[in-house]
Amino acid sequence: MAVKLQLARFEVLGARGRELLGELALFAREQGLLVIADGKRGDIDVSAAAYAAALFGGGATPSGPLEGLDADAATVNPLMGSDAVEPFVRTARAGGAGVLVLVRTSNPGAREVQDLELAGGGRVWECLAEIVQRLGSDGVGTSGLSDVGAVVGASEPEHLARARELMPRAPFLLPGVGAQGGRVSELAAAFAPGRAGGLISASRSIANAHRELGGQPREAARAAAEKLREQAWALSAIR
């Protein structure tokens, strides 16, 4: 399991928010959770390298090493092209971490850009999937999965089979389950490589579980997360 930290929610609080982000990431790791930094960064190579150092560490300042967030993975925006993603891949890979590239997102406006047809055939999101496949080809580990993954929205499950065809080794981060209407039962294609092939992201349905289930928020959230995991792993077991 993992915790996905939405960076904007901390950055809006200024310096104290950055401190809280680091404290929460450390606590999550102590609980055995992976830490995903959800900032959807993307910029020209020099700036991308600085963003990557902030997320993963591995950079330097005149006074010494730069201490990054040490995230296990981070979301990255590829719309400026592969050279805006490569610095994240290099820095993450050097520290044993990974990146999750936006490919076909769960928001309604994704149709306006990501579903556009290209002159040479295919759609924009399929081109982004090919970038993921290319950048991740050198990062396939013993698990059979790459260290370059993809964000593929669970609210549009009809794209999953094609996405898995284009990115057979990429782990999929699957936002959109719960409050956005996505259903776990429609996500089987994401788990074709096994249980680790898909990571379902649910925020409001877990954070607000106590309102539906009653009881203490902590225990209700835990129960909702465990139920979600059981449903996802059941999908991988039948493939």
PDB file of C-alpha atoms in Angstrom:
ATOM      1  CA  MET A   1       0.000   0.000   0.000  1.00  0.00           C
ATOM      2  CA  ALA A   2       1.030   3.625  -0.443  1.00  0.00           C
ATOM      3  CA  VAL A   3       0.164   7.117   0.625  1.00  0.00           C
ATOM      4  CA  LYS A   4      -0.216   9.719  -2.132  1.00  0.00           C
ATOM      5  CA  LEU A   5       0.665  13.166  -0.835  1.00  0.00           C
ATOM      6  CA  GLN A   6      -0.873  16.009  -2.844  1.00  0.00           C
ATOM      7  CA  LEU A   7       1.933  18.559  -2.770  1.00  0.00           C
ATOM      8  CA  ALA A   8      -0.249  21.625  -3.353  1.00  0.00           C
ATOM      9  CA  ARG A   9      -2.099  20.996  -0.084  1.00  0.00           C
ATOM     10  CA  PHE A  10       1.202  21.419   1.768  1.00  0.00           C
ATOM     11  CA  GLU A  11       2.806  24.097  -0.398  1.00  0.00           C
ATOM     12  CA  VAL A  12      -0.125  26.436   0.160  1.00  0.00           C
ATOM     13  CA  LEU A  13       0.881  26.501   3.844  1.00  0.00           C
ATOM     14  CA  GLY A  14       4.357  27.851   3.096  1.00  0.00           C
ATOM     15  CA  ALA A  15       7.497  26.772   4.930  1.00  0.00           C
ATOM     16  CA  ARG A  16       5.575  25.007   7.686  1.00  0.00           C
ATOM     17  CA  GLY A  17       3.659  23.061   5.068  1.00  0.00           C
ATOM     18  CA  ARG A  18       6.937  21.802   3.601  1.00  0.00           C
ATOM     19  CA  GLU A  19       8.023  20.695   7.065  1.00  0.00           C
ATOM     20  CA  LEU A  20       4.748  18.882   7.612  1.00  0.00           C
ATOM     21  CA  LEU A  21       5.119  17.183   4.236  1.00  0.00           C
ATOM     22  CA  GLY A  22       8.510  15.795   5.236  1.00  0.00           C
ATOM     23  CA  GLU A  23       7.237  14.688   8.644  1.00  0.00           C
ATOM     24  CA  LEU A  24       4.249  12.923   7.142  1.00  0.00           C
ATOM     25  CA  ALA A  25       6.379  11.201   4.504  1.00  0.00           C
ATOM     26  CA  LEU A  26       8.748   9.958   7.218  1.00  0.00           C
ATOM     27  CA  PHE A  27       5.854   8.682   9.325  1.00  0.00           C
ATOM     28  CA  ALA A  28       4.349   6.891   6.329  1.00  0.00           C
ATOM     29  CA  ARG A  29       7.634   5.123   5.594  1.00  0.00           C
ATOM     30  CA  GLU A  30       7.873   4.060   9.236  1.00  0.00           C
ATOM     31  CA  GLN A  31       4.465   2.422   8.799  1.00  0.00           C
ATOM     32  CA  GLY A  32       5.740   0.458   5.815  1.00  0.00           C
ATOM     33  CA  LEU A  33       3.942   2.556   3.206  1.00  0.00           C
ATOM     34  CA  LEU A  34       5.338   3.748  -0.091  1.00  0.00           C
ATOM     35  CA  VAL A  35       5.296   7.532  -0.534  1.00  0.00           C
ATOM     36  CA  ILE A  36       4.004   9.000  -3.791  1.00  0.00           C
ATOM     37  CA  ALA A  37       4.592  12.729  -4.283  1.00  0.00           C
ATOM     38  CA  ASP A  38       1.687  13.969  -6.375  1.00  0.00           C
ATOM     39  CA  GLY A  39       2.803  17.256  -7.874  1.00  0.00           C
ATOM     40  CA  LYS A  40       2.559  16.543 -11.614  1.00  0.00           C
ATOM     41  CA  ARG A  41       5.824  18.367 -12.262  1.00  0.00           C
ATOM     42  CA  GLY A  42       7.154  19.004 -15.754  1.00  0.00           C
ATOM     43  CA  ASP A  43       9.543  21.598 -17.169  1.00  0.00           C
ATOM     44  CA  ILE A  44      12.622  22.066 -19.369  1.00  0.00           C
ATOM     45  CA  ASP A  45      15.541  19.828 -18.463  1.00  0.00           C
ATOM     46  CA  VAL A  46      17.415  22.152 -16.077  1.00  0.00           C
ATOM     47  CA  SER A  47      14.297  23.012 -14.102  1.00  0.00           C
ATOM     48  CA  ALA A  48      13.102  19.411 -14.236  1.00  0.00           C
ATOM     49  CA  ALA A  49      16.375  18.314 -12.663  1.00  0.00           C
ATOM     50  CA  ALA A  50      15.810  20.743  -9.786  1.00  0.00           C
ATOM     51  CA  TYR A  51      12.252  19.514  -9.300  1.00  0.00           C
ATOM     52  CA  ALA A  52      13.539  15.942  -9.328  1.00  0.00           C
ATOM     53  CA  ALA A  53      16.169  16.718  -6.686  1.00  0.00           C
ATOM     54  CA  ALA A  54      13.494  18.252  -4.466  1.00  0.00           C
ATOM     55  CA  LEU A  55      11.317  15.158  -4.792  1.00  0.00           C
ATOM     56  CA  PHE A  56      13.940  12.428  -4.658  1.00  0.00           C
ATOM     57  CA  GLY A  57      17.160  13.987  -3.389  1.00  0.00           C
ATOM     58  CA  GLY A  58      20.432  13.545  -5.218  1.00  0.00           C
ATOM     59  CA  GLY A  59      20.994  17.181  -6.069  1.00  0.00           C
ATOM     60  CA  ALA A  60      23.520  19.594  -4.551  1.00  0.00           C
ATOM     61  CA  THR A  61      23.826  23.190  -3.385  1.00  0.00           C
ATOM     62  CA  PRO A  62      26.995  25.248  -2.793  1.00  0.00           C
ATOM     63  CA  SER A  63      26.772  24.307   0.902  1.00  0.00           C
ATOM     64  CA  GLY A  64      26.493  20.562   0.343  1.00  0.00           C
ATOM     65  CA  PRO A  65      24.039  17.809  -0.599  1.00  0.00           C
ATOM     66  CA  LEU A  66      20.434  18.731  -1.231  1.00  0.00           C
ATOM     67  CA  GLU A  67      18.000  16.826   0.939  1.00  0.00           C
ATOM     68  CA  GLY A  68      14.932  15.927  -1.096  1.00  0.00           C
ATOM     69  CA  LEU A  69      11.616  14.503  -0.018  1.00  0.00           C
ATOM     70  CA  ASP A  70      12.943  10.992  -0.751  1.00  0.00           C
ATOM     71  CA  ALA A  71       9.663   9.960  -2.342  1.00  0.00           C
ATOM     72  CA  ASP A  72       9.318   6.429  -3.661  1.00  0.00           C
ATOM     73  CA  ALA A  73       7.544   7.769  -6.751  1.00  0.00           C
ATOM     74  CA  ALA A  74       6.313  11.067  -8.133  1.00  0.00           C
ATOM     75  CA  THR A  75       3.766  12.073 -10.738  1.00  0.00           C
ATOM     76  CA  VAL A  76       5.208  13.817 -13.801  1.00  0.00           C
ATOM     77  CA  ASN A  77       3.597  15.791 -16.625  1.00  0.00           C
ATOM     78  CA  PRO A  78       4.973  14.783 -20.079  1.00  0.00           C
ATOM     79  CA  LEU A  79       3.260  17.376 -22.279  1.00  0.00           C
ATOM     80  CA  MET A  80       6.538  19.241 -22.853  1.00  0.00           C
ATOM     81  CA  GLY A  81       8.023  16.040 -24.266  1.00  0.00           C
ATOM     82  CA  SER A  82      10.293  13.258 -23.122  1.00  0.00           C
ATOM     83  CA  ASP A  83      13.228  15.580 -22.327  1.00  0.00           C
ATOM     84  CA  ALA A  84      11.096  17.114 -19.581  1.00  0.00           C
ATOM     85  CA  VAL A  85      10.588  13.658 -18.056  1.00  0.00           C
ATOM     86  CA  GLU A  86      14.081  12.183 -18.436  1.00  0.00           C
ATOM     87  CA  PRO A  87      15.653  14.149 -15.512  1.00  0.00           C
ATOM     88  CA  PHE A  88      12.998  12.747 -13.196  1.00  0.00           C
ATOM     89  CA  VAL A  89      13.661   9.228 -14.439  1.00  0.00           C
ATOM     90  CA  ARG A  90      17.443   9.563 -13.990  1.00  0.00           C
ATOM     91  CA  THR A  91      17.215  10.979 -10.473  1.00  0.00           C
ATOM     92  CA  ALA A  92      14.518   8.573  -9.348  1.00  0.00           C
ATOM     93  CA  ARG A  93      16.331   5.561 -10.803  1.00  0.00           C
ATOM     94  CA  ALA A  94      19.588   6.522  -9.095  1.00  0.00           C
ATOM     95  CA  GLY A  95      17.824   6.353  -5.733  1.00  0.00           C
ATOM     96  CA  GLY A  96      15.764   3.248  -6.407  1.00  0.00           C
ATOM     97  CA  ALA A  97      12.559   5.232  -6.906  1.00  0.00           C
ATOM     98  CA  GLY A  98      10.222   5.659  -9.866  1.00  0.00           C
ATOM     99  CA  VAL A  99       8.070   8.110 -11.768  1.00  0.00           C
ATOM    100  CA  LEU A 100       4.412   7.972 -12.749  1.00  0.00           C
ATOM    101  CA  VAL A 101       3.763   9.788 -16.019  1.00  0.00           C
ATOM    102  CA  LEU A 102       0.377  11.311 -16.786  1.00  0.00           C
ATOM    103  CA  VAL A 103      -1.015   9.345 -19.725  1.00  0.00           C
ATOM    104  CA  ARG A 104      -4.818   9.286 -19.663  1.00  0.00           C
ATOM    105  CA  THR A 105      -6.140  11.131 -16.633  1.00  0.00           C
ATOM    106  CA  SER A 106      -9.469  10.831 -14.846  1.00  0.00           C
ATOM    107  CA  ASN A 107     -10.730  14.430 -15.126  1.00  0.00           C
ATOM    108  CA  PRO A 108     -13.499  15.198 -17.669  1.00  0.00           C
ATOM    109  CA  GLY A 109     -11.330  17.762 -19.459  1.00  0.00           C
ATOM    110  CA  ALA A 110      -8.842  15.042 -20.429  1.00  0.00           C
ATOM    111  CA  ARG A 111     -10.961  14.458 -23.533  1.00  0.00           C
ATOM    112  CA  GLU A 112     -10.133  17.943 -24.807  1.00  0.00           C
ATOM    113  CA  VAL A 113      -6.434  17.143 -25.270  1.00  0.00           C
ATOM    114  CA  GLN A 114      -5.537  13.554 -24.455  1.00  0.00           C
ATOM    115  CA  ASP A 115      -8.161  11.987 -26.735  1.00  0.00           C
ATOM    116  CA  LEU A 116      -7.347  14.115 -29.783  1.00  0.00           C
ATOM    117  CA  GLU A 117      -6.468  12.130 -32.894  1.00  0.00           C
ATOM    118  CA  LEU A 118      -2.985  12.593 -34.313  1.00  0.00           C
ATOM    119  CA  ALA A 119      -2.250  13.144 -37.982  1.00  0.00           C
ATOM    120  CA  GLY A 120      -0.131  10.005 -38.059  1.00  0.00           C
ATOM    121  CA  GLY A 121      -2.789   7.901 -36.349  1.00  0.00           C
ATOM    122  CA  GLY A 122      -3.633   7.158 -32.746  1.00  0.00           C
ATOM    123  CA  ARG A 123      -4.447   9.600 -29.999  1.00  0.00           C
ATOM    124  CA  VAL A 124      -2.384  11.949 -27.869  1.00  0.00           C
ATOM    125  CA  TRP A 125      -2.586   9.712 -24.811  1.00  0.00           C
ATOM    126  CA  GLU A 126      -1.317   6.767 -26.847  1.00  0.00           C
ATOM    127  CA  CYS A 127       1.709   8.842 -27.845  1.00  0.00           C
ATOM    128  CA  LEU A 128       2.314   9.586 -24.153  1.00  0.00           C
ATOM    129  CA  ALA A 129       2.066   5.863 -23.437  1.00  0.00           C
ATOM    130  CA  GLU A 130       4.800   5.222 -25.988  1.00  0.00           C
ATOM    131  CA  ILE A 131       7.035   7.719 -24.152  1.00  0.00           C
ATOM    132  CA  VAL A 132       6.458   5.784 -20.928  1.00  0.00           C
ATOM    133  CA  GLN A 133       7.316   2.513 -22.623  1.00  0.00           C
ATOM    134  CA  ARG A 134      10.493   3.916 -24.163  1.00  0.00           C
ATOM    135  CA  LEU A 135      11.790   5.626 -21.023  1.00  0.00           C
ATOM    136  CA  GLY A 136      11.010   2.622 -18.869  1.00  0.00           C
ATOM    137  CA  SER A 137      12.620  -0.022 -21.076  1.00  0.00           C
ATOM    138  CA  ASP A 138      15.949   0.203 -19.209  1.00  0.00           C
ATOM    139  CA  GLY A 139      14.352   0.157 -15.773  1.00  0.00           C
ATOM    140  CA  VAL A 140      12.633  -3.227 -15.607  1.00  0.00           C
ATOM    141  CA  GLY A 141      13.425  -4.913 -12.316  1.00  0.00           C
ATOM    142  CA  THR A 142      13.291  -8.464 -11.043  1.00  0.00           C
ATOM    143  CA  SER A 143       9.545  -8.064 -10.505  1.00  0.00           C
ATOM    144  CA  GLY A 144       9.088  -7.665 -14.253  1.00  0.00           C
ATOM    145  CA  LEU A 145       7.769  -4.129 -13.765  1.00  0.00           C
ATOM    146  CA  SER A 146       9.446  -0.923 -14.875  1.00  0.00           C
ATOM    147  CA  ASP A 147      10.419   2.045 -12.705  1.00  0.00           C
ATOM    148  CA  VAL A 148       8.514   4.284 -15.125  1.00  0.00           C
ATOM    149  CA  GLY A 149       4.781   3.950 -14.641  1.00  0.00           C
ATOM    150  CA  ALA A 150       1.658   5.660 -15.883  1.00  0.00           C
ATOM    151  CA  VAL A 151      -1.297   7.505 -14.440  1.00  0.00           C
ATOM    152  CA  VAL A 152      -4.390   6.048 -16.109  1.00  0.00           C
ATOM    153  CA  GLY A 153      -7.772   7.178 -14.848  1.00  0.00           C
ATOM    154  CA  ALA A 154     -10.100   4.555 -13.415  1.00  0.00           C
ATOM    155  CA  SER A 155     -13.099   6.655 -14.419  1.00  0.00           C
ATOM    156  CA  GLU A 156     -12.420   5.822 -18.100  1.00  0.00           C
ATOM    157  CA  PRO A 157     -11.788   2.039 -17.896  1.00  0.00           C
ATOM    158  CA  GLU A 158     -12.349   1.477 -21.612  1.00  0.00           C
ATOM    159  CA  HIS A 159      -8.796   2.745 -22.194  1.00  0.00           C
ATOM    160  CA  LEU A 160      -7.126   0.269 -19.855  1.00  0.00           C
ATOM    161  CA  ALA A 161      -6.753  -2.700 -22.201  1.00  0.00           C
ATOM    162  CA  ARG A 162      -5.108  -0.537 -24.868  1.00  0.00           C
ATOM    163  CA  ALA A 163      -2.944   1.190 -22.260  1.00  0.00           C
ATOM    164  CA  ARG A 164      -1.722  -2.160 -20.973  1.00  0.00           C
ATOM    165  CA  GLU A 165      -0.993  -3.275 -24.548  1.00  0.00           C
ATOM    166  CA  LEU A 166       1.179  -0.185 -25.087  1.00  0.00           C
ATOM    167  CA  MET A 167       2.827  -0.324 -21.644  1.00  0.00           C
ATOM    168  CA  PRO A 168       3.072  -4.009 -20.670  1.00  0.00           C
ATOM    169  CA  ARG A 169       5.643  -3.453 -17.902  1.00  0.00           C
ATOM    170  CA  ALA A 170       4.494  -0.132 -16.466  1.00  0.00           C
ATOM    171  CA  PRO A 171       2.810   0.015 -13.061  1.00  0.00           C
ATOM    172  CA  PHE A 172      -0.454   1.931 -13.318  1.00  0.00           C
ATOM    173  CA  LEU A 173      -1.604   4.511 -10.801  1.00  0.00           C
ATOM    174  CA  LEU A 174      -5.391   4.448 -11.071  1.00  0.00           C
ATOM    175  CA  PRO A 175      -7.125   7.575  -9.716  1.00  0.00           C
ATOM    176  CA  GLY A 176     -10.859   8.068  -9.966  1.00  0.00           C
ATOM    177  CA  VAL A 177     -12.278   5.220  -7.870  1.00  0.00           C
ATOM    178  CA  GLY A 178     -14.975   6.196  -5.409  1.00  0.00           C
ATOM    179  CA  ALA A 179     -15.966   9.859  -5.445  1.00  0.00           C
ATOM    180  CA  GLN A 180     -15.157  10.225  -9.178  1.00  0.00           C
ATOM    181  CA  GLY A 181     -17.253   7.204 -10.125  1.00  0.00           C
ATOM    182  CA  GLY A 182     -14.632   4.630 -11.059  1.00  0.00           C
ATOM    183  CA  ARG A 183     -15.348   1.001 -10.106  1.00  0.00           C
ATOM    184  CA  VAL A 184     -12.720  -1.522  -9.068  1.00  0.00           C
ATOM    185  CA  SER A 185     -14.477  -4.322 -10.942  1.00  0.00           C
ATOM    186  CA  GLU A 186     -13.675  -2.608 -14.271  1.00  0.00           C
ATOM    187  CA  LEU A 187      -9.896  -2.381 -13.698  1.00  0.00           C
ATOM    188  CA  ALA A 188      -8.783  -5.962 -14.323  1.00  0.00           C
ATOM    189  CA  ALA A 189      -6.629  -5.059 -17.346  1.00  0.00           C
ATOM    190  CA  ALA A 190      -4.386  -2.934 -15.128  1.00  0.00           C
ATOM    191  CA  PHE A 191      -3.468  -5.979 -13.055  1.00  0.00           C
ATOM    192  CA  ALA A 192      -2.395  -8.174 -15.966  1.00  0.00           C
ATOM    193  CA  PRO A 193       1.252  -8.226 -14.750  1.00  0.00           C
ATOM    194  CA  GLY A 194       0.106  -9.182 -11.224  1.00  0.00           C
ATOM    195  CA  ARG A 195      -0.871  -7.471  -8.004  1.00  0.00           C
ATOM    196  CA  ALA A 196       1.829  -4.820  -8.272  1.00  0.00           C
ATOM    197  CA  GLY A 197       0.699  -3.843 -11.760  1.00  0.00           C
ATOM    198  CA  GLY A 198      -1.958  -1.500 -10.472  1.00  0.00           C
ATOM    199  CA  LEU A 199      -2.233   0.904  -7.556  1.00  0.00           C
ATOM    200  CA  ILE A 200      -5.730   2.230  -6.992  1.00  0.00           C
ATOM    201  CA  SER A 201      -5.848   5.787  -5.686  1.00  0.00           C
ATOM    202  CA  ALA A 202      -8.823   6.720  -3.530  1.00  0.00           C
ATOM    203  CA  SER A 203      -8.776   9.793  -1.318  1.00  0.00           C
ATOM    204  CA  ARG A 204     -12.173  11.113  -0.351  1.00  0.00           C
ATOM    205  CA  SER A 205     -13.807   7.685  -0.085  1.00  0.00           C
ATOM    206  CA  ILE A 206     -11.153   6.659   2.462  1.00  0.00           C
ATOM    207  CA  ALA A 207     -10.719   9.956   4.306  1.00  0.00           C
ATOM    208  CA  ASN A 208     -14.489  10.270   4.731  1.00  0.00           C
ATOM    209  CA  ALA A 209     -15.199   6.580   5.357  1.00  0.00           C
ATOM    210  CA  HIS A 210     -16.271   7.232   8.955  1.00  0.00           C
ATOM    211  CA  ARG A 211     -19.252   9.216   7.681  1.00  0.00           C
ATOM    212  CA  GLU A 212     -20.555   6.112   5.941  1.00  0.00           C
ATOM    213  CA  LEU A 213     -19.266   3.371   8.233  1.00  0.00           C
ATOM    214  CA  GLY A 214     -19.387   5.172  11.559  1.00  0.00           C
ATOM    215  CA  GLY A 215     -16.813   4.725  14.290  1.00  0.00           C
ATOM    216  CA  GLN A 216     -13.454   6.428  14.643  1.00  0.00           C
ATOM    217  CA  PRO A 217     -12.059   8.057  11.463  1.00  0.00           C
ATOM    218  CA  ARG A 218      -8.751   6.166  11.726  1.00  0.00           C
ATOM    219  CA  GLU A 219     -10.362   2.735  11.970  1.00  0.00           C
ATOM    220  CA  ALA A 220     -12.964   3.496   9.314  1.00  0.00           C
ATOM    221  CA  ALA A 221     -10.248   4.685   6.908  1.00  0.00           C
ATOM    222  CA  ARG A 222      -8.209   1.561   7.576  1.00  0.00           C
ATOM    223  CA  ALA A 223     -11.232  -0.675   6.925  1.00  0.00           C
ATOM    224  CA  ALA A 224     -12.061   1.131   3.671  1.00  0.00           C
ATOM    225  CA  ALA A 225      -8.448   0.881   2.457  1.00  0.00           C
ATOM    226  CA  GLU A 226      -8.232  -2.830   3.307  1.00  0.00           C
ATOM    227  CA  LYS A 227     -11.487  -3.514   1.488  1.00  0.00           C
ATOM    228  CA  LEU A 228     -10.205  -1.689  -1.577  1.00  0.00           C
ATOM    229  CA  ARG A 229      -6.981  -3.689  -1.510  1.00  0.00           C
ATOM    230  CA  GLU A 230      -8.855  -6.986  -1.250  1.00  0.00           C
ATOM    231  CA  GLN A 231     -11.000  -6.069  -4.253  1.00  0.00           C
ATOM    232  CA  ALA A 232      -7.954  -5.104  -6.322  1.00  0.00           C
ATOM    233  CA  TRP A 233      -5.970  -8.203  -5.424  1.00  0.00           C
ATOM    234  CA  ALA A 234      -8.952 -10.382  -6.259  1.00  0.00           C
ATOM    235  CA  LEU A 235      -8.770  -8.990  -9.802  1.00  0.00           C
ATOM    236  CA  SER A 236      -5.128  -9.964 -10.148  1.00  0.00           C
ATOM    237  CA  ALA A 237      -5.812 -13.468  -8.810  1.00  0.00           C
ATOM    238  CA  ILE A 238      -8.262 -14.303 -11.594  1.00  0.00           C
ATOM    239  CA  ARG A 239      -6.024 -13.258 -14.483  1.00  0.00           C
TER     240      ARG A 239
END
